[in-house]
Tab-separated table of C-alpha atoms in Angstrom:
chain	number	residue	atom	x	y	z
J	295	UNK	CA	0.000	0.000	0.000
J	296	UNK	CA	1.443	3.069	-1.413
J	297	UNK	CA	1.492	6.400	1.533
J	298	UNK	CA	0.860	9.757	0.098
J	299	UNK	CA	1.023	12.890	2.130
J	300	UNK	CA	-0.176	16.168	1.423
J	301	UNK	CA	0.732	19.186	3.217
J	302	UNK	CA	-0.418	21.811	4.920
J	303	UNK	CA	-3.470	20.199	6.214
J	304	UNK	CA	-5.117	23.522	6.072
J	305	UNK	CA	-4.106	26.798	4.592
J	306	UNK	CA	-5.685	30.320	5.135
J	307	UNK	CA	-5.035	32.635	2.484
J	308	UNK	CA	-6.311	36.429	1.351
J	309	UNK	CA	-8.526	36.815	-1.824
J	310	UNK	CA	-6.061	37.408	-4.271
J	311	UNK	CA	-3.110	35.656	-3.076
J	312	UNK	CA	-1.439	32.633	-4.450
J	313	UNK	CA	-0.619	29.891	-2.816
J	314	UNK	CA	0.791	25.912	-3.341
J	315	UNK	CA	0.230	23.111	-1.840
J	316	UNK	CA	2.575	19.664	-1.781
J	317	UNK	CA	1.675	15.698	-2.683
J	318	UNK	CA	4.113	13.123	-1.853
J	319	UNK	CA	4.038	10.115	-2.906
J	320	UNK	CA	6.888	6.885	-3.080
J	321	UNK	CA	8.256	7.137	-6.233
J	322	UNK	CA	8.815	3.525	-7.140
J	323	UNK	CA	6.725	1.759	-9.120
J	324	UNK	CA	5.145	4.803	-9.863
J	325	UNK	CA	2.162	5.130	-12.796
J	326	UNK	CA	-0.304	8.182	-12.054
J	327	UNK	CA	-0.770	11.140	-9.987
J	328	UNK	CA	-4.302	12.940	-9.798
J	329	UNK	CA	-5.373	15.843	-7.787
J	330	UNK	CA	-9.223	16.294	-7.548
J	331	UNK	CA	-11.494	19.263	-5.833
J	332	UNK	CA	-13.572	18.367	-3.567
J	333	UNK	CA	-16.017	21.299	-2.390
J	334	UNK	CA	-17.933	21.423	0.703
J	335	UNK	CA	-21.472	19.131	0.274
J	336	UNK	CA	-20.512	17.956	-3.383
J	337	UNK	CA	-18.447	15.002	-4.596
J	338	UNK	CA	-14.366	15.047	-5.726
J	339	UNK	CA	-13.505	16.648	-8.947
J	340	UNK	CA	-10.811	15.817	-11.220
J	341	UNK	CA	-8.520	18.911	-12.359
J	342	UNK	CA	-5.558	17.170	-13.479
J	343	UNK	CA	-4.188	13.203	-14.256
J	344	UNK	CA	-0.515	13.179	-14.697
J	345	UNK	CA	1.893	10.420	-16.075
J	346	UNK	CA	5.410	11.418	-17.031
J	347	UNK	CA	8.132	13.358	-14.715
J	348	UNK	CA	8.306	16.977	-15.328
J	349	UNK	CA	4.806	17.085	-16.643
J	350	UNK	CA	2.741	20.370	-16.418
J	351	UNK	CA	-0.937	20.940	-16.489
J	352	UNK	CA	-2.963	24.064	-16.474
J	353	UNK	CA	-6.676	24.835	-16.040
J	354	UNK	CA	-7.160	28.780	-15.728
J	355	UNK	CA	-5.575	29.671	-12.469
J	356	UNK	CA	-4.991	26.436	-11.059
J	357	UNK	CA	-1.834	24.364	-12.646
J	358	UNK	CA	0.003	21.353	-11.063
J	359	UNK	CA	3.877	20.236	-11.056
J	360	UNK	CA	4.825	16.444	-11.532
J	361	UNK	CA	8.604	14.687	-10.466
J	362	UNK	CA	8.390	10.745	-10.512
J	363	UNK	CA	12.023	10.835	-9.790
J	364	UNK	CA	11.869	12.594	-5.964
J	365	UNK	CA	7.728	11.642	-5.505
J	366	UNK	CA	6.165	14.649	-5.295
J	367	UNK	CA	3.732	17.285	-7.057
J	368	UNK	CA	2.950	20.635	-6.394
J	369	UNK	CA	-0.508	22.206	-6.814
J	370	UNK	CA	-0.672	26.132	-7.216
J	371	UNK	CA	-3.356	28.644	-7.392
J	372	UNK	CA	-2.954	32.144	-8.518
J	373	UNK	CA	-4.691	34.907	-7.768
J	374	UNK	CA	-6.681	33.010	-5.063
J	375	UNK	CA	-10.631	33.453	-5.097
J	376	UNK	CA	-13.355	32.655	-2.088
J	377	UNK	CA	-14.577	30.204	-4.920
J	378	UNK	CA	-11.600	28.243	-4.799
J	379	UNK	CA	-12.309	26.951	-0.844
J	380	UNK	CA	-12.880	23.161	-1.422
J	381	UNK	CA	-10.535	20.468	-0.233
J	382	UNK	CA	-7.660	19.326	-2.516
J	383	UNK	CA	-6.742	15.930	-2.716
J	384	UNK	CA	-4.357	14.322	-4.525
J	385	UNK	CA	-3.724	10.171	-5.459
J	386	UNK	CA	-0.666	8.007	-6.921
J	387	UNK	CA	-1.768	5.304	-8.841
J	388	UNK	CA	0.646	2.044	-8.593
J	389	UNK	CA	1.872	0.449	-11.782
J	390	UNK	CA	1.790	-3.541	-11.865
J	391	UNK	CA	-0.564	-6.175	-12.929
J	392	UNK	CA	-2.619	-5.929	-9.928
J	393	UNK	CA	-3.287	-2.201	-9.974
J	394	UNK	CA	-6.148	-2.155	-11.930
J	395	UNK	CA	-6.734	1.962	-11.343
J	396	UNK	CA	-6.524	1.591	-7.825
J	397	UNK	CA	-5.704	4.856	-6.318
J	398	UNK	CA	-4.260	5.809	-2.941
J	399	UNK	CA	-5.456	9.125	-1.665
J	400	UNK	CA	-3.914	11.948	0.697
J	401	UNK	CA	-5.646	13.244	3.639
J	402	UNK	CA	-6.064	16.337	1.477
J	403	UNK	CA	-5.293	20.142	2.146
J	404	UNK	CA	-8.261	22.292	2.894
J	405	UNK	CA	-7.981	25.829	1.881
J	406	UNK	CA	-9.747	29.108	2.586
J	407	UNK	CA	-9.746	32.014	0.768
J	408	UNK	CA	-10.846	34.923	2.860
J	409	UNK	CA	-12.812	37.675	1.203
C	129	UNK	CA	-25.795	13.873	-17.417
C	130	UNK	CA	-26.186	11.982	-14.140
C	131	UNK	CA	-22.544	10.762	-13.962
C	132	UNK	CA	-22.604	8.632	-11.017
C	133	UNK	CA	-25.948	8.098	-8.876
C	134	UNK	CA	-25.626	7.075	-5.220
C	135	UNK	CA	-28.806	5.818	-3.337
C	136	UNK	CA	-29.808	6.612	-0.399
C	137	UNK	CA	-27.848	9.590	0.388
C	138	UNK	CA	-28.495	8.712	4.350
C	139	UNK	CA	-29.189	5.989	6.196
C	140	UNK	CA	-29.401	5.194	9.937
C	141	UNK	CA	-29.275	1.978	10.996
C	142	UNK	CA	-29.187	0.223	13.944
C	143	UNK	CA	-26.557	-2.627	15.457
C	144	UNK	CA	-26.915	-5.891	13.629
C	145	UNK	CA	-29.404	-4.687	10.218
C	146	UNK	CA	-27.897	-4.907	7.042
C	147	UNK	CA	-28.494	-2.817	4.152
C	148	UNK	CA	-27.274	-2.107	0.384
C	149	UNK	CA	-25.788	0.687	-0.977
C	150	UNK	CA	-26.312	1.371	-4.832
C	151	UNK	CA	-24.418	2.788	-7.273
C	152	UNK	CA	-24.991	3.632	-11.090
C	153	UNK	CA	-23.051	4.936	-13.612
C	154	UNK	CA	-24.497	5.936	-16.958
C	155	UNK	CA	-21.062	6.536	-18.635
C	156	UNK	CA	-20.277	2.965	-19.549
C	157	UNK	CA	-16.955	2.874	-17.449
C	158	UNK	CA	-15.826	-0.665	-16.723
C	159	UNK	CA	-13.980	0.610	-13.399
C	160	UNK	CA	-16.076	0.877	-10.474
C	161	UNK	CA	-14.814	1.282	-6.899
C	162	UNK	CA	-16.429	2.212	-3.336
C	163	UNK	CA	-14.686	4.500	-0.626
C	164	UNK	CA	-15.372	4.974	2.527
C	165	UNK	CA	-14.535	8.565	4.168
C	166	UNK	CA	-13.453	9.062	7.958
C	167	UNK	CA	-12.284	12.397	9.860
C	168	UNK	CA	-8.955	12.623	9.344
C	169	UNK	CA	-8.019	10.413	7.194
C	170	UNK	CA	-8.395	10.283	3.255
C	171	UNK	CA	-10.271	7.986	0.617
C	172	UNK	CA	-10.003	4.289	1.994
C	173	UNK	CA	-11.025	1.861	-0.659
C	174	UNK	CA	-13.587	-1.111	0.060
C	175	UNK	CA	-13.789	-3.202	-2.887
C	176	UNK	CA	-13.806	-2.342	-6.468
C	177	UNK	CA	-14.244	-3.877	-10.189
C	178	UNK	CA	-12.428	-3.926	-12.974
C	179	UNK	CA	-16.073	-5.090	-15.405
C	180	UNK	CA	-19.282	-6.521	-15.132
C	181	UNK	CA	-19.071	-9.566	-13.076
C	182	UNK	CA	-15.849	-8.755	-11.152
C	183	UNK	CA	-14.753	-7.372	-7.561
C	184	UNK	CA	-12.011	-7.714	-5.542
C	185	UNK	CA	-10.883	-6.538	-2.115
C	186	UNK	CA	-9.750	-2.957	-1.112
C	187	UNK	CA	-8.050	-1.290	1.415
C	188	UNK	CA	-10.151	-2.010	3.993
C	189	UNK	CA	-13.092	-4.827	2.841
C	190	UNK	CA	-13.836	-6.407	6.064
C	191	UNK	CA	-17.489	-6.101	7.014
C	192	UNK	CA	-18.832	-4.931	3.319
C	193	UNK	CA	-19.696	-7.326	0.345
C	194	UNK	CA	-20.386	-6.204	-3.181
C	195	UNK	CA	-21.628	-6.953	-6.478
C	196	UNK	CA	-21.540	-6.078	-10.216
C	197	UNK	CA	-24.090	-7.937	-11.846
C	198	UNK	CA	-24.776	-5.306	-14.739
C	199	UNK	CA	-22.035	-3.261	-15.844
C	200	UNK	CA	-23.551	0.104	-15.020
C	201	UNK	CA	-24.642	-0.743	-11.151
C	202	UNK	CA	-22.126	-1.433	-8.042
C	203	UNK	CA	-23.527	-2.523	-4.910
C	204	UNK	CA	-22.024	-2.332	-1.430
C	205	UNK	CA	-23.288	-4.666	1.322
C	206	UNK	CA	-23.210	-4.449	4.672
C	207	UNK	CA	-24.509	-7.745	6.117
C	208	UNK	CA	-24.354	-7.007	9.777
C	209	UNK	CA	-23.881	-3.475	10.596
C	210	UNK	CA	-21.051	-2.235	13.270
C	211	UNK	CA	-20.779	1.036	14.820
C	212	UNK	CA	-17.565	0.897	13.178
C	213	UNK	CA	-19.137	1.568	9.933
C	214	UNK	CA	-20.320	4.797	10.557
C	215	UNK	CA	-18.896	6.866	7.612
C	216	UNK	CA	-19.824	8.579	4.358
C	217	UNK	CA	-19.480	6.194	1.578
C	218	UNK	CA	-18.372	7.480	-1.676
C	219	UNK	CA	-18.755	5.294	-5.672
C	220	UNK	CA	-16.574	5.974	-7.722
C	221	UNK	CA	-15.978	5.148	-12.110
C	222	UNK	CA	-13.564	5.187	-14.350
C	223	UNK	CA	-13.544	4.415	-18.173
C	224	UNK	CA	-10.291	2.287	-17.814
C	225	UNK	CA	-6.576	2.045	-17.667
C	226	UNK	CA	-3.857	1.996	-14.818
C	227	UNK	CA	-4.894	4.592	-13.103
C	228	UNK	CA	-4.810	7.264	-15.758
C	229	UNK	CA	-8.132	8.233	-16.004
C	230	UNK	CA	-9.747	10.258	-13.779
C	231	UNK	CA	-12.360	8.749	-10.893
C	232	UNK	CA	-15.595	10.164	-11.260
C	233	UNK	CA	-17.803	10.165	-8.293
C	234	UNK	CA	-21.067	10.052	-6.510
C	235	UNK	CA	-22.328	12.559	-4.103
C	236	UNK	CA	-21.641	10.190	-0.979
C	237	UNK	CA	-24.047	8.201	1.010
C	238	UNK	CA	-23.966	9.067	5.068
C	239	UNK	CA	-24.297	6.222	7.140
C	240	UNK	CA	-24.665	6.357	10.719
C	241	UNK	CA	-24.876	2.905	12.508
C	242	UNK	CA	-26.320	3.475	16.249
């Protein structure tokens, strides 16, 4: 069973800040990293599935950081809006014949962006 | 678009009754997988299936049973309900792969066994 770790465990930020937040994951045997949204009273969310070291992905002010080699992924936010206050989780999928898409998940980060 | 349907959204039950927790999925995803959801600690997976007529065991499976008779339906068991249990239960899809594809999920079930 793979551990991933996500820090902070909460972060309180300022409308209009921007602000990161850290996945680790082990790095061996290593196939797919997701982050999802998860907003208050609503299910997880995909924003971004990411395969290959040094890969970059980008949805409007939101992008996320991949390195397979070290195990870890960084999620930013620019410009940070009340809107964006969810939970943010992020998963490492194993590789091997037994993985079938299984994901293990982080405790998540909860953010707050303050008006 | 319904996505992924989770029935009933709560339940309480008492020590001892047993009860089923549905999920569909109208996107024709062969994946299917349950979670359960405690304070404090993330996504634990239950059982899951890689197609119609398949399961196998999670994370943490002891105490739940499950089924995929049709592809589009997953269904949790619990045969004898623990305290324990208590949790919000969360069905999940995916079209396929190694964990590429992104899960898409239900909107949770809350069980609270008294």
């Amino acid at each position: 069973i793979l551990n991933v770790e996500q820090s902070p465990q909460s972060l309180h930020v300022q409308e209009g800040d921007s602000t990161n937040f850290t996945c680790s994951f082990p790095s061996s045997n290593f196939y797919a990293l997701h982050w999802y949204r998860w907003e208050t009273a609503k299910s997880p969310e995909a924003l971004f599935v990411m395969t290959l070291n040094g890969d970059e992905k980008k949805k409007g002010r939101i992008s996320a950081t991949l390195n397979t080699k070290e195990g870890y992924s960084y999620l930013y936010i620019k410009g940070s809006q009340p809107e964006d206050s969810a939970t943010y989780l992020c998963a490492s999928g194993n590789a091997g014949g037994t993985s079938y898409g299984k994901l293990t998940f982080g405790q998540g980060t909860i953010l707050t962006v303050h008006p | 678009n319904a996505g992924v349907t989770q029935t009933p959204k709560f339940r309480v039950l008492k020590t001892g009754q047993s009860m089923t927790l549905l999920c569909a999925q109208d996107m024709n995803h062969e994946y299917m997988y349950w979670y359960r959801q405690d304070p404090g600690m993330g996504l634990r997976l239950i059982h899951y299936s890689v197609g119609e007529g398949t399961t196998a065991k999670g994370e943490v499976p002891d105490g739940y049973n499950v089924s995929r008779l049709k592809k589009q339906n997953f269904l949790l068991g619990l045969e004898s309900a623990a305290p324990s249990q208590t949790s919000v239960y969360f069905c999940a899809s995916s079209y396929k792969g190694f964990g590429n594809q992104p899960q898409h999920f239900g909107d949770g079930t809350r069980l609270s066994i008294l």
